[in-house]
């Protein structure tokens, strides 16, 4: 019995040491490879100039925002969530057919090994300073027809002016949303729709004072959209 207890204790100690090592490695990777482009410690940009200078999304509240399995996957095979980069105005060129993305101005994101991706994702998920905002939201899944979801998203609220709902269909100035349900926590989506400026004071996204029923519809629509759409990057 004593041998079993010692074995169990040794195993638990090993797991704890392994988890600590992963967290330490994740922090080191973030500081070495990510801190130049991402805000790891907060606060969010407080001026328009800071927004213009932002090169990647803020990560200091990543644990409130992302789904960990998606993070691990994306860090190994990164692709652009914002088709025209973090600041749309810097990566667009005018053509006779209208504005087009100038891909020559966009830099690829570094890809990590699976081990490093797991370590970084583990570290990021520990960053959740906005639990108070998340706690205010309640998500009630329900059956929503695609037509009703699209009406709320496009016709009533005009979200497609800035967001793609499938590759090459929709706006380019915001992040694409056809993978939102796979990468973002439902309560984060609800909270951000409710008040973008609560998360990002200088966000380009306007606060449209969306009603609770419509917030529920939008979150359900985005989750349904992610279930049916492929991002084409796998």
Short mmCIF file of N, CA, C and O in Angstrom, two decimals, residues 32-139:
data_model
loop_
_atom_site.label_atom_id
_atom_site.label_comp_id
_atom_site.label_asym_id
_atom_site.label_seq_id
_atom_site.Cartn_x
_atom_site.Cartn_y
_atom_site.Cartn_z
N UNK A 32 9.28 35.89 -26.40
CA UNK A 32 10.30 35.92 -27.44
C UNK A 32 9.73 36.14 -28.83
O UNK A 32 10.27 36.91 -29.62
N UNK A 33 8.60 35.48 -29.14
CA UNK A 33 8.11 35.47 -30.51
C UNK A 33 6.84 36.28 -30.75
O UNK A 33 6.49 36.55 -31.89
N UNK A 34 6.12 36.63 -29.68
CA UNK A 34 4.80 37.21 -29.86
C UNK A 34 4.65 38.64 -29.35
O UNK A 34 3.79 39.38 -29.81
N UNK A 35 5.49 39.02 -28.38
CA UNK A 35 5.31 40.31 -27.70
C UNK A 35 5.49 41.50 -28.63
O UNK A 35 4.94 42.58 -28.38
N UNK A 36 6.25 41.34 -29.72
CA UNK A 36 6.46 42.45 -30.64
C UNK A 36 5.17 42.88 -31.31
O UNK A 36 4.95 44.08 -31.55
N UNK A 37 4.30 41.93 -31.62
CA UNK A 37 3.06 42.23 -32.35
C UNK A 37 1.80 42.20 -31.49
O UNK A 37 0.77 42.72 -31.90
N UNK A 38 1.88 41.56 -30.32
CA UNK A 38 0.68 41.37 -29.51
C UNK A 38 0.84 41.99 -28.12
O UNK A 38 1.90 41.90 -27.51
N UNK A 39 -0.25 42.55 -27.64
CA UNK A 39 -0.31 43.10 -26.29
C UNK A 39 -0.61 41.94 -25.34
O UNK A 39 -1.72 41.42 -25.31
N UNK A 40 0.39 41.55 -24.54
CA UNK A 40 0.25 40.40 -23.67
C UNK A 40 -0.20 40.74 -22.26
O UNK A 40 -0.65 39.86 -21.53
N UNK A 41 -0.09 42.00 -21.88
CA UNK A 41 -0.31 42.37 -20.49
C UNK A 41 -1.37 43.43 -20.25
O UNK A 41 -1.72 43.69 -19.10
N UNK A 42 -1.89 44.04 -21.30
CA UNK A 42 -2.90 45.07 -21.14
C UNK A 42 -2.27 46.40 -20.76
O UNK A 42 -1.06 46.48 -20.54
N UNK A 43 -3.06 47.45 -20.66
CA UNK A 43 -4.49 47.48 -21.03
C UNK A 43 -4.68 47.58 -22.54
O UNK A 43 -3.70 47.64 -23.29
N UNK A 44 -5.92 47.58 -22.98
CA UNK A 44 -6.23 47.76 -24.40
C UNK A 44 -5.84 49.17 -24.83
O UNK A 44 -5.73 50.07 -24.00
N UNK A 45 -5.60 49.37 -26.13
CA UNK A 45 -5.25 50.71 -26.63
C UNK A 45 -6.26 51.76 -26.20
O UNK A 45 -7.46 51.52 -26.25
N UNK A 46 -5.74 52.91 -25.79
CA UNK A 46 -6.59 53.99 -25.31
C UNK A 46 -6.68 55.15 -26.29
O UNK A 46 -7.45 56.09 -26.07
N UNK A 47 -5.90 55.11 -27.37
CA UNK A 47 -5.91 56.18 -28.36
C UNK A 47 -6.01 55.60 -29.76
O UNK A 47 -5.68 54.42 -29.99
N UNK A 48 -6.43 56.43 -30.70
CA UNK A 48 -6.52 56.00 -32.10
C UNK A 48 -5.13 55.66 -32.62
O UNK A 48 -4.95 54.71 -33.39
N UNK A 49 -4.12 56.41 -32.22
CA UNK A 49 -2.74 56.14 -32.66
C UNK A 49 -2.30 54.75 -32.24
O UNK A 49 -1.66 54.02 -33.01
N UNK A 50 -2.65 54.36 -31.03
CA UNK A 50 -2.30 53.01 -30.55
C UNK A 50 -3.01 51.94 -31.38
O UNK A 50 -2.45 50.89 -31.66
N UNK A 51 -4.23 52.22 -31.78
CA UNK A 51 -4.96 51.29 -32.64
C UNK A 51 -4.26 51.15 -33.98
O UNK A 51 -4.09 50.05 -34.52
N UNK A 52 -3.87 52.27 -34.57
CA UNK A 52 -3.17 52.24 -35.85
C UNK A 52 -1.87 51.44 -35.77
O UNK A 52 -1.49 50.76 -36.72
N UNK A 53 -1.20 51.53 -34.62
CA UNK A 53 0.08 50.85 -34.46
C UNK A 53 -0.04 49.38 -34.08
O UNK A 53 0.94 48.65 -34.10
N UNK A 54 -1.25 48.93 -33.76
CA UNK A 54 -1.44 47.54 -33.33
C UNK A 54 -1.21 46.60 -34.50
O UNK A 54 -1.81 46.76 -35.57
N UNK A 55 -0.37 45.62 -34.32
CA UNK A 55 -0.02 44.69 -35.40
C UNK A 55 -0.72 43.34 -35.30
O UNK A 55 -0.70 42.56 -36.24
N UNK A 56 -1.29 43.05 -34.16
CA UNK A 56 -2.01 41.81 -33.96
C UNK A 56 -3.01 41.98 -32.84
O UNK A 56 -2.95 42.96 -32.09
N UNK A 57 -3.93 41.04 -32.67
CA UNK A 57 -4.95 41.19 -31.63
C UNK A 57 -4.33 41.15 -30.23
O UNK A 57 -3.32 40.49 -29.99
N UNK A 58 -4.96 41.88 -29.32
CA UNK A 58 -4.53 41.83 -27.92
C UNK A 58 -4.74 40.41 -27.39
O UNK A 58 -5.76 39.78 -27.65
N UNK A 59 -3.76 39.94 -26.62
CA UNK A 59 -3.84 38.58 -26.08
C UNK A 59 -3.92 38.54 -24.56
O UNK A 59 -3.94 37.46 -23.98
N UNK A 60 -3.99 39.71 -23.93
CA UNK A 60 -3.98 39.69 -22.46
C UNK A 60 -5.29 39.15 -21.89
O UNK A 60 -5.34 38.80 -20.71
N UNK A 61 -6.35 39.07 -22.71
CA UNK A 61 -7.59 38.43 -22.25
C UNK A 61 -7.94 37.21 -23.12
O UNK A 61 -9.10 36.83 -23.25
N UNK A 62 -6.91 36.56 -23.65
CA UNK A 62 -7.13 35.41 -24.53
C UNK A 62 -7.94 34.31 -23.86
O UNK A 62 -8.71 33.60 -24.50
N UNK A 63 -7.76 34.14 -22.54
CA UNK A 63 -8.50 33.11 -21.83
C UNK A 63 -9.99 33.38 -21.72
O UNK A 63 -10.78 32.46 -21.49
N UNK A 64 -10.39 34.63 -21.87
CA UNK A 64 -11.81 34.99 -21.92
C UNK A 64 -12.38 34.86 -23.32
O UNK A 64 -13.60 34.84 -23.49
N UNK A 65 -11.50 34.78 -24.30
CA UNK A 65 -11.92 34.94 -25.70
C UNK A 65 -11.92 33.64 -26.50
O UNK A 65 -12.92 33.30 -27.14
N UNK A 66 -10.82 32.93 -26.48
CA UNK A 66 -10.64 31.82 -27.41
C UNK A 66 -11.04 30.47 -26.83
O UNK A 66 -11.11 30.28 -25.62
N UNK A 67 -11.25 29.51 -27.74
CA UNK A 67 -11.42 28.12 -27.38
C UNK A 67 -10.05 27.44 -27.52
O UNK A 67 -9.42 27.53 -28.57
N UNK A 68 -9.60 26.78 -26.47
CA UNK A 68 -8.24 26.27 -26.44
C UNK A 68 -7.92 25.28 -27.57
O UNK A 68 -6.84 25.37 -28.17
N UNK A 69 -8.81 24.34 -27.92
CA UNK A 69 -8.47 23.42 -29.02
C UNK A 69 -8.20 24.15 -30.33
O UNK A 69 -7.30 23.77 -31.10
N UNK A 70 -8.96 25.21 -30.59
CA UNK A 70 -8.73 25.98 -31.81
C UNK A 70 -7.37 26.67 -31.74
O UNK A 70 -6.64 26.71 -32.75
N UNK A 71 -7.02 27.23 -30.60
CA UNK A 71 -5.72 27.89 -30.46
C UNK A 71 -4.58 26.93 -30.78
O UNK A 71 -3.66 27.28 -31.52
N UNK A 72 -4.63 25.74 -30.22
CA UNK A 72 -3.57 24.76 -30.46
C UNK A 72 -3.46 24.45 -31.94
O UNK A 72 -2.37 24.38 -32.51
N UNK A 73 -4.60 24.28 -32.59
CA UNK A 73 -4.62 23.97 -34.02
C UNK A 73 -4.10 25.14 -34.85
O UNK A 73 -3.24 24.98 -35.74
N UNK A 74 -4.60 26.34 -34.55
CA UNK A 74 -4.24 27.52 -35.35
C UNK A 74 -2.76 27.86 -35.21
O UNK A 74 -2.12 28.25 -36.20
N UNK A 75 -2.21 27.75 -34.04
CA UNK A 75 -0.81 28.10 -33.83
C UNK A 75 0.13 27.20 -34.63
O UNK A 75 1.25 27.60 -34.97
N UNK A 76 -0.33 26.00 -34.96
CA UNK A 76 0.47 25.11 -35.79
C UNK A 76 0.30 25.40 -37.28
O UNK A 76 1.25 25.23 -38.06
N UNK A 77 -0.89 25.83 -37.66
CA UNK A 77 -1.19 26.13 -39.06
C UNK A 77 -1.93 27.46 -39.15
O UNK A 77 -3.13 27.51 -39.41
N UNK A 78 -1.22 28.56 -38.90
CA UNK A 78 -1.89 29.87 -38.85
C UNK A 78 -2.38 30.34 -40.22
O UNK A 78 -1.78 30.04 -41.25
N UNK A 79 -3.48 31.04 -40.20
CA UNK A 79 -4.01 31.70 -41.39
C UNK A 79 -4.66 33.00 -40.93
O UNK A 79 -4.96 33.17 -39.75
N UNK A 80 -4.87 33.92 -41.86
CA UNK A 80 -5.38 35.24 -41.48
C UNK A 80 -6.86 35.18 -41.08
O UNK A 80 -7.69 34.71 -41.85
N UNK A 81 -7.14 35.70 -39.91
CA UNK A 81 -8.52 35.86 -39.46
C UNK A 81 -9.07 37.18 -39.99
O UNK A 81 -10.25 37.27 -40.35
N UNK A 82 -8.21 38.18 -40.01
CA UNK A 82 -8.57 39.47 -40.63
C UNK A 82 -8.00 39.47 -42.04
O UNK A 82 -6.78 39.60 -42.21
N UNK A 83 -8.82 39.33 -43.06
CA UNK A 83 -8.33 39.19 -44.43
C UNK A 83 -7.41 40.33 -44.88
O UNK A 83 -6.48 40.10 -45.65
N UNK A 84 -7.66 41.54 -44.37
CA UNK A 84 -6.86 42.70 -44.76
C UNK A 84 -5.96 43.17 -43.64
O UNK A 84 -5.56 44.33 -43.57
N UNK A 85 -5.60 42.27 -42.74
CA UNK A 85 -4.69 42.63 -41.67
C UNK A 85 -5.38 43.35 -40.52
O UNK A 85 -6.57 43.65 -40.55
N UNK A 86 -4.59 43.65 -39.49
CA UNK A 86 -5.14 44.25 -38.28
C UNK A 86 -5.74 45.62 -38.55
O UNK A 86 -6.78 45.97 -38.02
N UNK A 87 -5.08 46.43 -39.39
CA UNK A 87 -5.62 47.74 -39.75
C UNK A 87 -5.86 47.77 -41.26
O UNK A 87 -4.93 47.86 -42.06
N UNK A 88 -7.10 47.68 -41.62
CA UNK A 88 -7.56 47.57 -43.02
C UNK A 88 -6.92 48.60 -43.94
O UNK A 88 -6.49 48.28 -45.05
N UNK A 89 -6.82 49.84 -43.48
CA UNK A 89 -6.36 50.92 -44.35
C UNK A 89 -4.95 50.77 -44.86
O UNK A 89 -4.59 51.35 -45.90
N UNK A 90 -4.13 49.96 -44.19
CA UNK A 90 -2.73 49.81 -44.58
C UNK A 90 -2.52 48.74 -45.65
O UNK A 90 -1.43 48.65 -46.22
N UNK A 91 -3.53 47.94 -45.91
CA UNK A 91 -3.33 46.77 -46.77
C UNK A 91 -4.33 46.68 -47.92
O UNK A 91 -4.59 45.59 -48.43
N UNK A 92 -4.88 47.82 -48.30
CA UNK A 92 -5.86 47.88 -49.38
C UNK A 92 -5.34 48.74 -50.51
O UNK A 92 -4.70 49.77 -50.30
N UNK A 93 -5.59 48.32 -51.73
CA UNK A 93 -5.25 49.13 -52.90
C UNK A 93 -6.50 49.31 -53.76
O UNK A 93 -7.36 48.42 -53.83
N UNK A 94 -6.60 50.46 -54.38
CA UNK A 94 -7.75 50.75 -55.24
C UNK A 94 -7.51 50.20 -56.63
O UNK A 94 -6.41 50.33 -57.19
N UNK A 95 -8.53 49.57 -57.20
CA UNK A 95 -8.46 49.05 -58.56
C UNK A 95 -9.74 49.47 -59.28
O UNK A 95 -10.70 49.92 -58.65
N UNK A 96 -9.77 49.33 -60.61
CA UNK A 96 -10.99 49.67 -61.35
C UNK A 96 -12.22 48.88 -60.87
O UNK A 96 -13.35 49.33 -61.02
N UNK A 97 -11.98 47.72 -60.27
CA UNK A 97 -13.08 46.89 -59.78
C UNK A 97 -13.45 47.19 -58.33
O UNK A 97 -14.36 46.61 -57.79
N UNK A 98 -12.70 48.12 -57.72
CA UNK A 98 -12.94 48.45 -56.31
C UNK A 98 -11.73 48.14 -55.46
O UNK A 98 -10.65 47.81 -55.97
N UNK A 99 -11.87 48.24 -54.14
CA UNK A 99 -10.77 47.97 -53.23
C UNK A 99 -10.43 46.49 -53.22
O UNK A 99 -11.31 45.63 -53.20
N UNK A 100 -9.12 46.21 -53.22
CA UNK A 100 -8.64 44.84 -53.13
C UNK A 100 -7.54 44.77 -52.08
O UNK A 100 -6.84 45.75 -51.82
N UNK A 101 -7.37 43.60 -51.49
CA UNK A 101 -6.31 43.40 -50.50
C UNK A 101 -4.97 43.31 -51.20
O UNK A 101 -4.81 42.57 -52.18
N UNK A 102 -4.01 44.08 -50.72
CA UNK A 102 -2.65 44.02 -51.24
C UNK A 102 -1.87 43.02 -50.39
O UNK A 102 -1.31 43.35 -49.36
N UNK A 103 -1.87 41.77 -50.82
CA UNK A 103 -1.27 40.71 -50.02
C UNK A 103 0.24 40.87 -49.86
O UNK A 103 0.83 40.30 -48.94
N UNK A 104 0.87 41.66 -50.73
CA UNK A 104 2.32 41.85 -50.63
C UNK A 104 2.71 42.61 -49.37
O UNK A 104 3.87 42.59 -48.96
N UNK A 105 1.74 43.29 -48.76
CA UNK A 105 2.02 44.07 -47.55
C UNK A 105 1.75 43.29 -46.27
O UNK A 105 1.97 43.79 -45.17
N UNK A 106 1.27 42.06 -46.42
CA UNK A 106 0.91 41.24 -45.26
C UNK A 106 1.98 40.19 -45.00
O UNK A 106 2.45 39.52 -45.94
N UNK A 107 2.37 40.04 -43.75
CA UNK A 107 3.39 39.08 -43.38
C UNK A 107 2.76 37.81 -42.81
O UNK A 107 1.79 37.88 -42.06
N UNK A 108 3.29 36.63 -43.16
CA UNK A 108 2.74 35.39 -42.60
C UNK A 108 3.05 35.28 -41.11
O UNK A 108 4.05 35.80 -40.62
N UNK A 109 2.16 34.63 -40.40
CA UNK A 109 2.35 34.41 -38.97
C UNK A 109 3.26 33.21 -38.75
O UNK A 109 3.20 32.22 -39.48
N UNK A 110 4.11 33.28 -37.74
CA UNK A 110 5.00 32.17 -37.43
C UNK A 110 4.18 30.94 -37.03
O UNK A 110 3.15 31.06 -36.37
N UNK A 111 4.62 29.76 -37.47
CA UNK A 111 3.98 28.50 -37.10
C UNK A 111 4.79 27.82 -36.00
O UNK A 111 6.02 27.83 -36.03
N UNK A 112 4.10 27.24 -35.04
CA UNK A 112 4.75 26.57 -33.92
C UNK A 112 4.64 25.06 -34.04
O UNK A 112 3.76 24.54 -34.72
N UNK A 113 5.54 24.37 -33.39
CA UNK A 113 5.41 22.92 -33.27
C UNK A 113 4.22 22.62 -32.38
O UNK A 113 3.73 23.49 -31.65
N UNK A 114 3.76 21.37 -32.40
CA UNK A 114 2.61 21.02 -31.55
C UNK A 114 2.95 21.24 -30.08
O UNK A 114 2.13 21.78 -29.32
N UNK A 115 4.13 20.84 -29.67
CA UNK A 115 4.52 21.00 -28.26
C UNK A 115 4.48 22.47 -27.85
O UNK A 115 3.95 22.82 -26.80
N UNK A 116 5.05 23.33 -28.70
CA UNK A 116 5.06 24.76 -28.38
C UNK A 116 3.65 25.35 -28.44
O UNK A 116 3.29 26.22 -27.64
N UNK A 117 2.85 24.88 -29.41
CA UNK A 117 1.48 25.38 -29.53
C UNK A 117 0.66 25.05 -28.28
O UNK A 117 -0.11 25.88 -27.78
N UNK A 118 0.83 23.84 -27.76
CA UNK A 118 0.12 23.44 -26.55
C UNK A 118 0.56 24.30 -25.37
O UNK A 118 -0.26 24.76 -24.57
N UNK A 119 1.87 24.52 -25.26
CA UNK A 119 2.39 25.33 -24.16
C UNK A 119 1.89 26.77 -24.23
O UNK A 119 1.48 27.35 -23.22
N UNK A 120 1.91 27.35 -25.42
CA UNK A 120 1.45 28.74 -25.58
C UNK A 120 -0.05 28.84 -25.31
O UNK A 120 -0.52 29.75 -24.62
N UNK A 121 -0.83 27.91 -25.86
CA UNK A 121 -2.28 27.93 -25.65
C UNK A 121 -2.61 27.78 -24.17
O UNK A 121 -3.50 28.46 -23.64
N UNK A 122 -1.88 26.91 -23.48
CA UNK A 122 -2.10 26.72 -22.04
C UNK A 122 -1.85 28.02 -21.29
O UNK A 122 -2.61 28.39 -20.39
N UNK A 123 -0.79 28.72 -21.66
CA UNK A 123 -0.47 29.99 -21.01
C UNK A 123 -1.53 31.04 -21.32
O UNK A 123 -2.00 31.76 -20.43
N UNK A 124 -1.94 31.12 -22.57
CA UNK A 124 -2.93 32.12 -22.96
C UNK A 124 -4.27 31.92 -22.26
O UNK A 124 -4.95 32.89 -21.91
N UNK A 125 -4.64 30.67 -22.06
CA UNK A 125 -5.94 30.41 -21.43
C UNK A 125 -5.96 30.81 -19.96
O UNK A 125 -7.02 30.90 -19.35
N UNK A 126 -4.79 31.07 -19.40
CA UNK A 126 -4.73 31.55 -18.01
C UNK A 126 -4.91 33.07 -17.93
O UNK A 126 -4.96 33.63 -16.82
N UNK A 127 -5.04 33.72 -19.06
CA UNK A 127 -5.17 35.18 -19.10
C UNK A 127 -6.66 35.53 -19.27
O UNK A 127 -7.18 35.52 -20.38
N UNK A 128 -7.33 35.81 -18.17
CA UNK A 128 -8.77 36.08 -18.23
C UNK A 128 -9.16 37.19 -17.25
O UNK A 128 -9.88 36.93 -16.28
N UNK A 129 -8.69 38.42 -17.50
CA UNK A 129 -8.99 39.52 -16.58
C UNK A 129 -10.42 40.02 -16.66
O UNK A 129 -10.86 40.78 -15.79
N UNK A 130 -11.17 39.59 -17.69
CA UNK A 130 -12.53 40.11 -17.87
C UNK A 130 -13.59 39.07 -17.53
O UNK A 130 -14.65 39.00 -18.17
N UNK A 131 -13.31 38.28 -16.51
CA UNK A 131 -14.33 37.31 -16.06
C UNK A 131 -15.63 38.01 -15.67
O UNK A 131 -16.71 37.44 -15.76
N UNK A 132 -15.51 39.27 -15.21
CA UNK A 132 -16.71 40.01 -14.82
C UNK A 132 -17.64 40.24 -16.00
O UNK A 132 -18.87 40.13 -15.88
N UNK A 133 -17.07 40.54 -17.17
CA UNK A 133 -17.89 40.75 -18.37
C UNK A 133 -18.52 39.44 -18.83
O UNK A 133 -19.68 39.40 -19.25
N UNK A 134 -17.72 38.37 -18.77
CA UNK A 134 -18.22 37.06 -19.19
C UNK A 134 -19.36 36.60 -18.28
O UNK A 134 -20.36 36.03 -18.73
N UNK A 135 -19.23 36.86 -16.97
CA UNK A 135 -20.22 36.39 -16.00
C UNK A 135 -21.60 37.03 -16.21
O UNK A 135 -22.62 36.49 -15.76
N UNK A 136 -21.64 38.16 -16.90
CA UNK A 136 -22.92 38.83 -17.13
C UNK A 136 -23.75 38.20 -18.24
O UNK A 136 -24.93 38.53 -18.40
N UNK A 137 -23.12 37.31 -19.00
CA UNK A 137 -23.80 36.74 -20.17
C UNK A 137 -24.38 35.37 -19.87
O UNK A 137 -23.80 34.58 -19.13
N UNK A 138 -25.52 35.10 -20.47
CA UNK A 138 -26.16 33.78 -20.40
C UNK A 138 -26.47 33.35 -21.83
O UNK A 138 -27.08 34.12 -22.59
N UNK A 139 -26.03 32.18 -22.20
CA UNK A 139 -26.29 31.67 -23.55
C UNK A 139 -27.34 30.57 -23.46
O UNK A 139 -27.19 29.61 -22.70
#
